[in-house]
Short mmCIF file of C-alpha atoms in Angstrom, two decimals:
data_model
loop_
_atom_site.label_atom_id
_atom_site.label_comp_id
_atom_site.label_asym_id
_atom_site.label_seq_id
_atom_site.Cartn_x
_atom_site.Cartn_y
_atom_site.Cartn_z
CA UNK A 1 132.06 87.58 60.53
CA UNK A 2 131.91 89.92 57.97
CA UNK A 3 128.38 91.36 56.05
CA UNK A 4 130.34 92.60 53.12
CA UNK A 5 134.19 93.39 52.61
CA UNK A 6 134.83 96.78 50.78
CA UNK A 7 137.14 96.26 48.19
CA UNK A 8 138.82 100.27 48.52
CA UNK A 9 139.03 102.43 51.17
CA UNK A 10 136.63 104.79 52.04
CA UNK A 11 137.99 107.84 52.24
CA UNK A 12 136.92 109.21 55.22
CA UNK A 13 139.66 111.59 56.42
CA UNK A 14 138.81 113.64 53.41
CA UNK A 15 135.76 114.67 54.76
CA UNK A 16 137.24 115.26 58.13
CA UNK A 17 136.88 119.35 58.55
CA UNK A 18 133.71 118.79 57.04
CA UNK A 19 132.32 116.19 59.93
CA UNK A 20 134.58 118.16 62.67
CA UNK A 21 132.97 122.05 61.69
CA UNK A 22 129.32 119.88 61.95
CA UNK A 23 130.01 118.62 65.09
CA UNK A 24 131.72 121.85 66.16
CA UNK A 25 128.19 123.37 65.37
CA UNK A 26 126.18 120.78 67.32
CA UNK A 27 128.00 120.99 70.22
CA UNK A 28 128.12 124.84 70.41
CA UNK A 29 123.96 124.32 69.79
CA UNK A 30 124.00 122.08 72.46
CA UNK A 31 125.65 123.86 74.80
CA UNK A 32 123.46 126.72 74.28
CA UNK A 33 121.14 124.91 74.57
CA UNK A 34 121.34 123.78 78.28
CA UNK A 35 122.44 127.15 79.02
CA UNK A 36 119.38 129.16 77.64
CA UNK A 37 116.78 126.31 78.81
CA UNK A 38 118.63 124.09 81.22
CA UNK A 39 117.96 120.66 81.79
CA UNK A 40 114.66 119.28 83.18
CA UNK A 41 115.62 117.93 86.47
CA UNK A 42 113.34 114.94 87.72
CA UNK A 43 112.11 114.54 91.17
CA UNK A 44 115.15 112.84 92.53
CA UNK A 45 117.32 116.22 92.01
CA UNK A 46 114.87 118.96 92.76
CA UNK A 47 113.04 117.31 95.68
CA UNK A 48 109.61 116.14 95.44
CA UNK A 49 107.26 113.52 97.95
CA UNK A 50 107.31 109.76 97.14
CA UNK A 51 104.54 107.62 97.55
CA UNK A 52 104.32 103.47 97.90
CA UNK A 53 101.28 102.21 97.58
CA UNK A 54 99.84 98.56 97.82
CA UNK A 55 96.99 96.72 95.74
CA UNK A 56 95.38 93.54 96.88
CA UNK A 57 95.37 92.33 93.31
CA UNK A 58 98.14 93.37 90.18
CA UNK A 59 97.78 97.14 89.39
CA UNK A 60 97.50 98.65 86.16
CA UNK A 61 99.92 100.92 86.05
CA UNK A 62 98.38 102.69 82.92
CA UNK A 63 95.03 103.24 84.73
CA UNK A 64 97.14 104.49 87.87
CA UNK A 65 99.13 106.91 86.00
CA UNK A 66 96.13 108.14 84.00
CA UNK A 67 94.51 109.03 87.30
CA UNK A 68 97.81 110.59 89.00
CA UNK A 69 98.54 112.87 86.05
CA UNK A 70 94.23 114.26 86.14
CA UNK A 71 95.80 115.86 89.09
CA UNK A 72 97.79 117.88 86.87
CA UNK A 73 100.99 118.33 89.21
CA UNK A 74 103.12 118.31 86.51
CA UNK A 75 106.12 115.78 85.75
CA UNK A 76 105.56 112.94 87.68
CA UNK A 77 106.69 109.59 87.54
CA UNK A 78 104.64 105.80 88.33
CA UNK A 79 106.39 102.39 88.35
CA UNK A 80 106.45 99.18 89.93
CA UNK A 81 108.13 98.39 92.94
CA UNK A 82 109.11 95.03 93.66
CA UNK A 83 105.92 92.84 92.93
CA UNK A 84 103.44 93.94 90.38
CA UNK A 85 101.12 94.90 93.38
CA UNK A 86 103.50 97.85 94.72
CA UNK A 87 103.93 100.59 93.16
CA UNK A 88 105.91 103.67 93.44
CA UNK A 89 104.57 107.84 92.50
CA UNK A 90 107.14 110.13 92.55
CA UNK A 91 105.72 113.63 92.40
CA UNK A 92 107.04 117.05 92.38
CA UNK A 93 107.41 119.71 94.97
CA UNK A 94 104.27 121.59 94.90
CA UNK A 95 103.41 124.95 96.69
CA UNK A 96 101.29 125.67 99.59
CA UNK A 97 100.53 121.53 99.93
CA UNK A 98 102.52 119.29 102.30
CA UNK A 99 103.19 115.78 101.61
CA UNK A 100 100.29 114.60 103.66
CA UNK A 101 98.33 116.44 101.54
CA UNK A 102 99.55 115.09 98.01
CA UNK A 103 99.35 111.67 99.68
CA UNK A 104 95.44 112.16 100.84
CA UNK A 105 94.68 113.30 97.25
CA UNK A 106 96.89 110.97 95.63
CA UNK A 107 94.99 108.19 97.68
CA UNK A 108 91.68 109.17 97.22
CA UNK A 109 91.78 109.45 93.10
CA UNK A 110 93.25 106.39 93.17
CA UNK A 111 90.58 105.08 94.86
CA UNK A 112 87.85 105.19 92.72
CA UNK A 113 89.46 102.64 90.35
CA UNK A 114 90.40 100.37 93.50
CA UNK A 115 88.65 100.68 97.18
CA UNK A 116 91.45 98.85 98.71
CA UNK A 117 94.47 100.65 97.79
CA UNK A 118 96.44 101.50 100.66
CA UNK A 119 99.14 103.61 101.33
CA UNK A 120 102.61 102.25 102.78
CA UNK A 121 104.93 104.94 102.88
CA UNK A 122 105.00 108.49 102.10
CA UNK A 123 109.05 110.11 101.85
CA UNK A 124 109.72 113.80 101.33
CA UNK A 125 112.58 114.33 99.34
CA UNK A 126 114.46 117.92 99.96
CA UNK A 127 115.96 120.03 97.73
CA UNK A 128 119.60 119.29 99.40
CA UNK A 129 119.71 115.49 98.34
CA UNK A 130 118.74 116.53 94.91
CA UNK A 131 121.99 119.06 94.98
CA UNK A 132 123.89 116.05 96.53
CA UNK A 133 122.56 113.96 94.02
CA UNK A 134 123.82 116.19 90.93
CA UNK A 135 127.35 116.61 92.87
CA UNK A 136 127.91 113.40 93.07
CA UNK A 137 126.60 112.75 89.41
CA UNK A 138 129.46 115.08 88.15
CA UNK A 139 131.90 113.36 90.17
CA UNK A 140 130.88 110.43 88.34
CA UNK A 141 131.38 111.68 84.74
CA UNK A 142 134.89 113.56 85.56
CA UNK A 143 136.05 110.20 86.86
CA UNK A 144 134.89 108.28 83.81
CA UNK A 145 136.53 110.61 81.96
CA UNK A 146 140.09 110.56 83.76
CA UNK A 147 140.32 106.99 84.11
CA UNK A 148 139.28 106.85 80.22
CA UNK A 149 142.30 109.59 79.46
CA UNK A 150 144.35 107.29 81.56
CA UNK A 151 143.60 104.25 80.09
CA UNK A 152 144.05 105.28 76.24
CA UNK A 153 147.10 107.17 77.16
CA UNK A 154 148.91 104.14 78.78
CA UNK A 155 147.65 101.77 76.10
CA UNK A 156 147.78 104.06 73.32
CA UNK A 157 149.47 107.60 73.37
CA UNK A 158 148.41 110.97 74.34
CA UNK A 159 147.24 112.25 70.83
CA UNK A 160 144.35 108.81 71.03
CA UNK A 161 143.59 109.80 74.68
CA UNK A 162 142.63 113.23 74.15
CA UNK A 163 141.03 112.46 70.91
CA UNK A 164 138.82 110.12 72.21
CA UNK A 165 137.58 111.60 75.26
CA UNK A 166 136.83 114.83 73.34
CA UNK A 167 134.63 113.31 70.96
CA UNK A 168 133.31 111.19 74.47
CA UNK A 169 132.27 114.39 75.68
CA UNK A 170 130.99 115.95 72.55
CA UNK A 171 128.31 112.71 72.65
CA UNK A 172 127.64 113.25 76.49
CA UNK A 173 126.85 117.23 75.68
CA UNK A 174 124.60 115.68 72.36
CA UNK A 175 122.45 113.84 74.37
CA UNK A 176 122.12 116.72 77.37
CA UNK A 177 121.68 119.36 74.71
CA UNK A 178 118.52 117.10 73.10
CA UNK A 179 117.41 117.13 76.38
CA UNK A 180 117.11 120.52 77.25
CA UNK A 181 116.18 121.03 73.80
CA UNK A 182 112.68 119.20 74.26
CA UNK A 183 112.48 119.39 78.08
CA UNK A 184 112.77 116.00 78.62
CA UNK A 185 112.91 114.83 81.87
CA UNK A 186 116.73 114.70 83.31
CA UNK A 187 116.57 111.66 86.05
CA UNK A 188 118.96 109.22 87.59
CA UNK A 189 117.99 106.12 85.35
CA UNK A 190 119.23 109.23 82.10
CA UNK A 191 121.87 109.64 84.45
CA UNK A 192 123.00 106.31 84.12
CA UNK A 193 122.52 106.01 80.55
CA UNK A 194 124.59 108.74 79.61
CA UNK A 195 127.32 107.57 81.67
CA UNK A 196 126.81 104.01 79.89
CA UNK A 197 127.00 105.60 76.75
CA UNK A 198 130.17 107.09 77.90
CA UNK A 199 131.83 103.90 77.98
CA UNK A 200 130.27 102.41 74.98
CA UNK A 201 131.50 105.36 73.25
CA UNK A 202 135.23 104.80 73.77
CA UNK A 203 135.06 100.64 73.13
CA UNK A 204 134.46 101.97 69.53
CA UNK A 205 136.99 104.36 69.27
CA UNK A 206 139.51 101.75 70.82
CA UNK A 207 138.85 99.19 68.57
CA UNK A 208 139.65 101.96 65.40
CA UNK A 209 142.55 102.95 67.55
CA UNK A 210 143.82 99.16 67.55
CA UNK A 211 143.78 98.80 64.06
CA UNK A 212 145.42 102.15 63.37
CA UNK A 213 147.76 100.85 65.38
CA UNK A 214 148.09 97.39 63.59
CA UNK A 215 147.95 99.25 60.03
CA UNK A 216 151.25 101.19 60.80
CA UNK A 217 153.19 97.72 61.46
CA UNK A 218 152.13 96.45 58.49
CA UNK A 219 154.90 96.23 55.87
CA UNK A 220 151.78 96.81 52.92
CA UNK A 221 151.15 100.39 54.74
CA UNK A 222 154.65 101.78 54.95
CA UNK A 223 154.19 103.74 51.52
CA UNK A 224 151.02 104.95 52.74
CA UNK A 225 150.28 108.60 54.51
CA UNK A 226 148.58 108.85 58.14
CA UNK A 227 144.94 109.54 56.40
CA UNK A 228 145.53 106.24 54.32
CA UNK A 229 146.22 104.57 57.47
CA UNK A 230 143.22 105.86 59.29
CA UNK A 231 141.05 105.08 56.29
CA UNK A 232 142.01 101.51 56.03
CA UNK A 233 141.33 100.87 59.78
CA UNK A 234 138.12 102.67 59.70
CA UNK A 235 137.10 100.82 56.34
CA UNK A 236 138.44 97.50 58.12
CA UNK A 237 136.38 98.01 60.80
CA UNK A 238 132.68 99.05 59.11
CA UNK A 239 131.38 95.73 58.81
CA UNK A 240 132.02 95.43 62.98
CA UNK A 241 130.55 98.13 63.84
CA UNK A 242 126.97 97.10 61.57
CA UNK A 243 126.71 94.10 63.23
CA UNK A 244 127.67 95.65 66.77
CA UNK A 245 125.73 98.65 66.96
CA UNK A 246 122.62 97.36 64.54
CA UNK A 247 122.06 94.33 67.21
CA UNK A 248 122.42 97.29 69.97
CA UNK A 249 120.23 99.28 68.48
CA UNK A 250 117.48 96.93 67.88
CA UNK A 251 117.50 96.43 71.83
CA UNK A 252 116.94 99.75 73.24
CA UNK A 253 114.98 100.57 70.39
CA UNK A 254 112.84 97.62 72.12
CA UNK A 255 112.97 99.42 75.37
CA UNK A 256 112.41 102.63 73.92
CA UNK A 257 108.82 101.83 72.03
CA UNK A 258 107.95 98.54 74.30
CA UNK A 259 109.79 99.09 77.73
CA UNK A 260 107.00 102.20 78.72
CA UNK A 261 107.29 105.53 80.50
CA UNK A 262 109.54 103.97 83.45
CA UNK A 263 112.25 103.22 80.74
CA UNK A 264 111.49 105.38 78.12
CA UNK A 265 113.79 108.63 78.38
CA UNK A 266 116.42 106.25 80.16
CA UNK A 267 116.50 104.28 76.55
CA UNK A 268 116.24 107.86 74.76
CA UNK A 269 119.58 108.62 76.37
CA UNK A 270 121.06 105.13 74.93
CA UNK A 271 119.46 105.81 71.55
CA UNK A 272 120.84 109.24 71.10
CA UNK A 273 124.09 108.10 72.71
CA UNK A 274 124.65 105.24 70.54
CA UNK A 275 124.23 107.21 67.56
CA UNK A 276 126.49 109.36 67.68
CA UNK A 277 128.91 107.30 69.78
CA UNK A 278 129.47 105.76 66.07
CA UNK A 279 129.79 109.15 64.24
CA UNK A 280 132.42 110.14 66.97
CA UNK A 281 134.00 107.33 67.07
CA UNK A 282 134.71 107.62 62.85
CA UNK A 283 134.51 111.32 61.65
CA UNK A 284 135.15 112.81 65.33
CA UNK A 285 138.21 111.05 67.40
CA UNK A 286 139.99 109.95 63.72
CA UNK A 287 139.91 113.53 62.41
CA UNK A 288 141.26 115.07 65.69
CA UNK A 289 144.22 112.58 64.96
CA UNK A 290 145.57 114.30 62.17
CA UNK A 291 144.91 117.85 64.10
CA UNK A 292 147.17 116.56 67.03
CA UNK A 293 149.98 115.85 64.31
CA UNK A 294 149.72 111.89 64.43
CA UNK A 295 152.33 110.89 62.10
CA UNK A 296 154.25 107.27 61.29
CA UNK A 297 157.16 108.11 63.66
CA UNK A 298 155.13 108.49 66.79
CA UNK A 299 153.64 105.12 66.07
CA UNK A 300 156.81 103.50 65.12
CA UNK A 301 160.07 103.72 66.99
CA UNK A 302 163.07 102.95 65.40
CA UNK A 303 164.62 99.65 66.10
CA UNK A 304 168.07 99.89 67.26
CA UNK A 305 170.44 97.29 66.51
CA UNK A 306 173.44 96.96 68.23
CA UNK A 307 176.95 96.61 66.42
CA UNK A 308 179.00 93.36 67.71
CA UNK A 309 182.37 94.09 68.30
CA UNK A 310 184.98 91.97 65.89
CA UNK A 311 187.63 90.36 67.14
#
């Protein structure tokens, strides 16, 4: 299914040290970024109390966050747990007040929307899970990584493996950097979402990879140089990546402006990650081709044919 068909290549790969000093630029901003500000950790990383509380009838979760956040403790997080009578606060660690305390004043706010609220459970959440928590988070992204390397390098070569889990990364520091940039809050559901965006990242760059692949078999390309190559299978593969990425889009662009608070930064991640997932993918991983010395011989081996003896 095709939207259009381009008639001529687009010649990307002529613009290639444009797009790869741009995104040399962003990534150095982003990286300064996180370093300068850091990231905005939520309450399941830097500790915090938890709260579960329980209406008799379906609670408005915009009235109870609207009366958590008059308490001004800062970033602090209200969603639905279960049935649409539960619901969950997650707030921050705050000084000189115990979690009894937050839950008594939490409880008694809340209260003069709905007499019969009731609290379930309160849950302290120390600083050392929240360390545990971003250990194991780190773990997760260097293993995405390597089996990604892996994977490209057994099904590909080296030169696509490296390529594409640079320009991987440079998305994955993007989407950090924005975040530190505007202080958004850094929790596990972002968490997730960047390491989704991780793999939706390389099924792009694969599918370029595959035709690149494809285009150096073909007898039509064998006059053609390595940037002609990489054109053609970028150009071949446009109309794709429209459809793929536009219907993507569209969905957590839904959860981003429809999904609330709960899933809003988690769909921020996606947004940001999907992106430029598709600008890596094309004017990143391609370029880096070219600086790795791709050429047709690496691609193609020589057949060997073997001489029959005559008798």
């Amino acid at each position: 299914m095709e939207f259009f068909h381009v008639k001529r290549d687009v010649p990307f790969m002529s613009y290639g040290k444009l797009t790869t000093a741009i995104s040399l630029v962003t990534f150095i901003l982003a990286v300064a970024f996180l370093v300068i500000k850091g990231l905005n950790f939520g309450v399941e990383f830097t500790g915090g109390t938890v709260l579960e509380m329980r209406y008799e009838q379906p609670a408005d979760l915009g009235k109870v966050r609207d009366r958590v956040d008059a308490l001004k403790y800062g970033e602090s997080q209200v969603q639905a747990m279960g049935t649409t009578r539960d619901v969950m606060i997650r707030l921050p660690n705050i000084k000189d007040k115990t979690s009894a305390q937050l839950s008594n004043e939490v409880l008694a706010e809340l209260k003069k929307d709905d007499a019969k609220v009731e609290v379930r459970k309160v849950e302290f959440i120390g600083p050392s899970v929240g360390d545990e928590l971003v250990t194991h988070g780190l773990m997760a992204t260097a293993f995405v990584c390597l089996g990604i390397i892996i994977y490209l390098a057994i099904r590909f070569e080296w030169r696509f493996a490296v390529s594409a889990v640079i320009a991987n990364m440079h998305d994955v520091v993007i989407i950090l950097g924005f975040f530190a940039l505007f202080q958004w809050e850094f929790s596990l559901p972002v968490l997730a979402g960047v390491l989704a965006v991780l793999g939706y990242s390389v099924n792009e760059s694969v599918v370029v990879f595959d035709r690149i692949r494809e285009n150096f078999r073909k007898p039509e390309m064998r006059g053609k140089s390595v940037s002609e190559v990489i054109d053609n299978a970028i150009t071949a593969t446009m109309s794709r990546t429209i459809i793929t990425h536009g219907c993507t889009e569209l969905m957590v662009l839904s959860m981003l402006f429809l999904g609330g608070p709960s899933l809003h930064y988690f769909a921020m991640a996606l947004t940001i990650g999907i992106v430029f997932g598709i600008y890596s993918s094309v004017l990143v991983a391609s370029p880096l081709l070219l600086l790795f010395g791709l050429t047709r011989e690496n691609m193609v081996k020589p057949v060997v044919v073997k001489e029959e003896a005559v008798v």
